[in-house]
Tab-separated table of C-alpha atoms in Angstrom:
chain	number	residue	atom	x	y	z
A	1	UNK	CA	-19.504	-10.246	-12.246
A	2	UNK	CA	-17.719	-8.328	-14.940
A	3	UNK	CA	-15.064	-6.029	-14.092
A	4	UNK	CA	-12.457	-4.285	-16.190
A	5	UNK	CA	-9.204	-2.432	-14.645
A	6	UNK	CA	-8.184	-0.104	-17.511
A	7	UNK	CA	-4.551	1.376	-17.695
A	8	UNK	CA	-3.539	5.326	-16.905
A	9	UNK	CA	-0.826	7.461	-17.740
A	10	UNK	CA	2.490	7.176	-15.700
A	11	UNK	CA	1.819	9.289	-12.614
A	12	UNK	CA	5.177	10.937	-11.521
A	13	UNK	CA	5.420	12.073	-8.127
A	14	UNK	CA	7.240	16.096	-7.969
A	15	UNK	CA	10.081	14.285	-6.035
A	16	UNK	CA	10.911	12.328	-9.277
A	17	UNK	CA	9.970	8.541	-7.869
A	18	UNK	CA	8.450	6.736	-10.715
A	19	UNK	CA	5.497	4.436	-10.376
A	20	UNK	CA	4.280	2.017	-13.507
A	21	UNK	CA	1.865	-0.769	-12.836
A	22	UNK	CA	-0.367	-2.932	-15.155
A	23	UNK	CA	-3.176	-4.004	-13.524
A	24	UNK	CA	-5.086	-7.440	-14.709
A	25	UNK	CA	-7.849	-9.734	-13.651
A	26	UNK	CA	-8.223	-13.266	-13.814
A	27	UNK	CA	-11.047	-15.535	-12.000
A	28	UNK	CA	-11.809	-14.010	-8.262
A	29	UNK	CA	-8.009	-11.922	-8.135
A	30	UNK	CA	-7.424	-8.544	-9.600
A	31	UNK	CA	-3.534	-8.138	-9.702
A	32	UNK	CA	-0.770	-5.487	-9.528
A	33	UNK	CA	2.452	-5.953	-11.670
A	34	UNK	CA	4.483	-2.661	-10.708
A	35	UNK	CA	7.829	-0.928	-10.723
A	36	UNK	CA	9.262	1.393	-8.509
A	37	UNK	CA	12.045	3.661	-9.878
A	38	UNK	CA	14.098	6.081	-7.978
A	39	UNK	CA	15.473	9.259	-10.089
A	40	UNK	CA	16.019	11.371	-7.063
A	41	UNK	CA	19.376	12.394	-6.772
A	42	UNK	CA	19.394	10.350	-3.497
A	43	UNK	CA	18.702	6.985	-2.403
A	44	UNK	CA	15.048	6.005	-1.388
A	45	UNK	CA	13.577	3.169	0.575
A	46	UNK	CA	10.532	1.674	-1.151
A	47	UNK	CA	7.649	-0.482	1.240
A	48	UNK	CA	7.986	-3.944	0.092
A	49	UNK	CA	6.675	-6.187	2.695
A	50	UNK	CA	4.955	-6.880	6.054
A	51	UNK	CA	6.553	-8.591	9.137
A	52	UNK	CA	4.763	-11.795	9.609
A	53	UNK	CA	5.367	-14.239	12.844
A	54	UNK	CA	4.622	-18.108	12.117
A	55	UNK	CA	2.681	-20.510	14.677
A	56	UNK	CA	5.662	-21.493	15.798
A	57	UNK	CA	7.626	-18.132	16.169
A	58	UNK	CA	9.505	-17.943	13.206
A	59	UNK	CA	9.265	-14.447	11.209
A	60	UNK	CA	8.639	-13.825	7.843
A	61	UNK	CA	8.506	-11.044	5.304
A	62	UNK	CA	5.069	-10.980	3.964
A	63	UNK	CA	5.461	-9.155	0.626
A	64	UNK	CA	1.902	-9.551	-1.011
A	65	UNK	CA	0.071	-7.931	2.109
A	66	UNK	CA	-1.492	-4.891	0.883
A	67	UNK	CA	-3.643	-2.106	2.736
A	68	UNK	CA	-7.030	-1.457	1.165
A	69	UNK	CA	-9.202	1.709	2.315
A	70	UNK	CA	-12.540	3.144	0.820
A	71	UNK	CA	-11.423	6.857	-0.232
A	72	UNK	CA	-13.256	9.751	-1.250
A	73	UNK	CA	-15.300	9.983	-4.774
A	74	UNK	CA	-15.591	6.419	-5.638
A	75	UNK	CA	-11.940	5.402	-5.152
A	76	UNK	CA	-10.442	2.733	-3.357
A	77	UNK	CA	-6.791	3.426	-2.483
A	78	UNK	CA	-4.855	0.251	-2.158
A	79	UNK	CA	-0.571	-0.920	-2.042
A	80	UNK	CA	2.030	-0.928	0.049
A	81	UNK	CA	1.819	2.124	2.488
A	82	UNK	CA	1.933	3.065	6.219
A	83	UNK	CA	-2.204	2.755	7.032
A	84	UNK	CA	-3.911	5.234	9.041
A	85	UNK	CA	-3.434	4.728	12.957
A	86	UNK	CA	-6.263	3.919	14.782
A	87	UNK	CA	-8.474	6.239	17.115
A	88	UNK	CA	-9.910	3.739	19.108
A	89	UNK	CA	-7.067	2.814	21.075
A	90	UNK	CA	-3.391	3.467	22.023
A	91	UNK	CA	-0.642	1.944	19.659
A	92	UNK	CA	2.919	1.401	21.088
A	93	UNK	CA	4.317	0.714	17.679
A	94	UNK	CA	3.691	1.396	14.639
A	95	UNK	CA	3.137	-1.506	11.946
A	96	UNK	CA	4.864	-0.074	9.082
A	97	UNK	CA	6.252	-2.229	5.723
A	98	UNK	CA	9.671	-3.378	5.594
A	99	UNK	CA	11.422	-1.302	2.574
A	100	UNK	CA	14.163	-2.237	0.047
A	101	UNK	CA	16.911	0.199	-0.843
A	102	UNK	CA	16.606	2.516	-3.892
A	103	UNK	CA	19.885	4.140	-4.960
A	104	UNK	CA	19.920	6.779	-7.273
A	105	UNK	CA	18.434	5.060	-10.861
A	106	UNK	CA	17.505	2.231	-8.677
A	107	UNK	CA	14.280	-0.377	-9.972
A	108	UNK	CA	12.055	-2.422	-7.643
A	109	UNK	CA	9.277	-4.712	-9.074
A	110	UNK	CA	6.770	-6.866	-7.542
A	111	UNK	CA	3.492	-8.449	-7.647
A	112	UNK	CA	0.688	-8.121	-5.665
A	113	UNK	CA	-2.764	-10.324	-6.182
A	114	UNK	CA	-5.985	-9.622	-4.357
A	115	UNK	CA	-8.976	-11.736	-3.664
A	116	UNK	CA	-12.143	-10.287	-4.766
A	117	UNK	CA	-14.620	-9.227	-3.772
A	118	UNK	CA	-12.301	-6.714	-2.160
A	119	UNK	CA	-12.523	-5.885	1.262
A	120	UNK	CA	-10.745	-2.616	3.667
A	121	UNK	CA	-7.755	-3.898	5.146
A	122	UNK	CA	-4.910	-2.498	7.429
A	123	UNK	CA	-2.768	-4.418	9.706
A	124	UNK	CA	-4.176	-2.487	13.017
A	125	UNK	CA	-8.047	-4.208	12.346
A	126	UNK	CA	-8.978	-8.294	11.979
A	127	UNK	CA	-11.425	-9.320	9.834
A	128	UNK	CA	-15.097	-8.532	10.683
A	129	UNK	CA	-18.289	-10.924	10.692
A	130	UNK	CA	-19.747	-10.568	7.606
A	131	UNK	CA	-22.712	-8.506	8.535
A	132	UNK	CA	-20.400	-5.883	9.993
A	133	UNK	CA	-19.590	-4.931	6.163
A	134	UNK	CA	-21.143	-2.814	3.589
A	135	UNK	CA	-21.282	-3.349	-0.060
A	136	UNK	CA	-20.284	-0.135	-1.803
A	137	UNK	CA	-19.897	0.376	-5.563
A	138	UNK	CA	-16.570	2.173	-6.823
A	139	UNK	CA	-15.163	3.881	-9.227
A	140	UNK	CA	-11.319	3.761	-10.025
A	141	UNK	CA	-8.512	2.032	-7.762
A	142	UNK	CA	-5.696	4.274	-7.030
A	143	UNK	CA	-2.610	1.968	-6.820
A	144	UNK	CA	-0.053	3.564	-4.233
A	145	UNK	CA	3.396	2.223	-3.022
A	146	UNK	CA	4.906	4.737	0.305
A	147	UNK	CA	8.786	5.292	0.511
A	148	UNK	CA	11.151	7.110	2.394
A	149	UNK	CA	14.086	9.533	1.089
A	150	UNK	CA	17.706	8.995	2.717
A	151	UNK	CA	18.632	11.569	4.530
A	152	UNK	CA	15.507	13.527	5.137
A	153	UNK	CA	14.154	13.627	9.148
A	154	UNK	CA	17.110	11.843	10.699
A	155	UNK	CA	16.609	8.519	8.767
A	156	UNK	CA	17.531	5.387	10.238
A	157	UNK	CA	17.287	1.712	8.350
A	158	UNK	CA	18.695	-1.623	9.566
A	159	UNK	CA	18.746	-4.761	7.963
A	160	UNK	CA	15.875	-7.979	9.332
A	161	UNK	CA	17.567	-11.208	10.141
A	162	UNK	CA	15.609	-12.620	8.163
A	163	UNK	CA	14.906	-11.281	5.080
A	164	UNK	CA	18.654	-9.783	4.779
A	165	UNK	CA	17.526	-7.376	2.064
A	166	UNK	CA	14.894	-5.694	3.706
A	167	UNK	CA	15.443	-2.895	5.904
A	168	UNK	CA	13.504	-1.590	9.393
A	169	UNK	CA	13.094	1.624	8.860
A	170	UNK	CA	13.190	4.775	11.179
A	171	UNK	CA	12.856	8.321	11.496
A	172	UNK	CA	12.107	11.258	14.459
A	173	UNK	CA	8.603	11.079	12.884
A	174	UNK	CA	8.312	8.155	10.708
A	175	UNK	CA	4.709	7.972	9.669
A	176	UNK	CA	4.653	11.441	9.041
A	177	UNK	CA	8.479	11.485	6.868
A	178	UNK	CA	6.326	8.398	4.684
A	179	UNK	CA	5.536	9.503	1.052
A	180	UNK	CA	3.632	7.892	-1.638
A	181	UNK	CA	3.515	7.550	-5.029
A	182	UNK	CA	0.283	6.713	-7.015
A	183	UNK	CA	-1.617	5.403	-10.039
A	184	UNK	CA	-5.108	5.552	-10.890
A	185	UNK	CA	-7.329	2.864	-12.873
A	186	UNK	CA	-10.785	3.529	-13.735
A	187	UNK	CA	-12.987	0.440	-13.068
A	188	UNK	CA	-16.311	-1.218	-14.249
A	189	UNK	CA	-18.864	-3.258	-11.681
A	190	UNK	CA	-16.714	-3.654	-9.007
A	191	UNK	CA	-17.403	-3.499	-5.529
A	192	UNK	CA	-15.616	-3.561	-1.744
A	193	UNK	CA	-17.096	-4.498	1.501
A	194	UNK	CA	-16.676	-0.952	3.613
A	195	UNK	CA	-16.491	-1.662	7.232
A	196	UNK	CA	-18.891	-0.735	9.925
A	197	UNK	CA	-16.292	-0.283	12.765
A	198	UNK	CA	-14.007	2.519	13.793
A	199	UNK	CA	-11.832	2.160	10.702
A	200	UNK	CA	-9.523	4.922	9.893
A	201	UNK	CA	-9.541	6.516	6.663
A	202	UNK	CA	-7.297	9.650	6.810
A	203	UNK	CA	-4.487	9.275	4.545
A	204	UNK	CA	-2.519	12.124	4.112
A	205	UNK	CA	-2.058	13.432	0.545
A	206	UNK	CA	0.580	12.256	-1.896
């Protein structure tokens, strides 16, 4: 299957938070190299990585999960973001990213690689038998990485054991203080297995 990601235009986000990413693809992965800069006049904190626990208990920071969701006309919207909450049953807590603090002028880049063919993804929903799934065709990936601005919505952030640099993040309405900035890349012959189940797709705009 033949598949190109072409670049876009820096997309700047009214707030002044600065995405760039070069997508690529190479074998089965389509990959992400991005940066994050903050040129708000206050500090920001940028989702970096998932919470993972180990067999045997230990925790992790997981920092090349990604969310993937089937958006509207042809896109798929994929990054580092807080995913949709589900309808289909009660959540006590909400599994957010851990986030690394932006100051003012302040760069983060990463890396994130994806196995095709892709597949919607959120850390609420396992993975489906494969009959459960269907193949849509798609038109541009919209690359998106969700922060937080210090200060705004009683912002709280404290530091993981273990991943030191990596914050916990908390406000009096967290999902809904969560912004994102975006990038879009056309695409050629790619496709993503949609899911069948009670998926939630209702991101809120950028």
């Amino acid at each position: 299957m033949s598949s190109t990601l072409r670049d876009t235009d820096t997309q700047r986000a009214p707030n002044r938070v600065v995405l760039t990413c070069r997508p690529g693809k190479s074998g089965n992965k389509l990959s992400f190299l991005y940066a994050v800069e903050n040129r708000e006049p206050t500090a920001i904190y940028a989702m970096h990585a998932m919470p993972s626990i180990a067999a045997n208990g230990d925790a992790s920071a997981n920092d090349q999960h990604a969310v993937v969701i089937l958006g509207e006309q042809g896109n798929v919207i994929l990054g580092k973001f807080a995913a949709p909450m589900p309808a289909d049953r009660q959540v006590a807590v909400p599994a957010l990213p851990l986030a690394k603090r932006l100051p003012p002028g302040g760069r983060l880049e990463g890396l994130i690689e994806i196995q095709l063919p892709l597949a919607e993804t959120s850390p609420y929903f396992g993975d489906l038998p494969l009959r459960q799934y269907e193949m849509i065709d798609f038109e541009a990936v919209i690359f998106s990485i969700g922060y937080w601005l210090e200060g705004v919505d009683g912002l709280a952030a404290v530091p993981t054991d273990y991943a030191p640099d990596l914050f916990v993040v908390v406000t009096r309405k967290t999902l809904l203080s969560a912004r994102r900035v975006t990038q879009r890349f056309p695409t050629k012959a790619l496709q993503i297995f949609k899911r069948m189940d009670a998926f939630p797709r209702n991101l809120p705009p950028e």
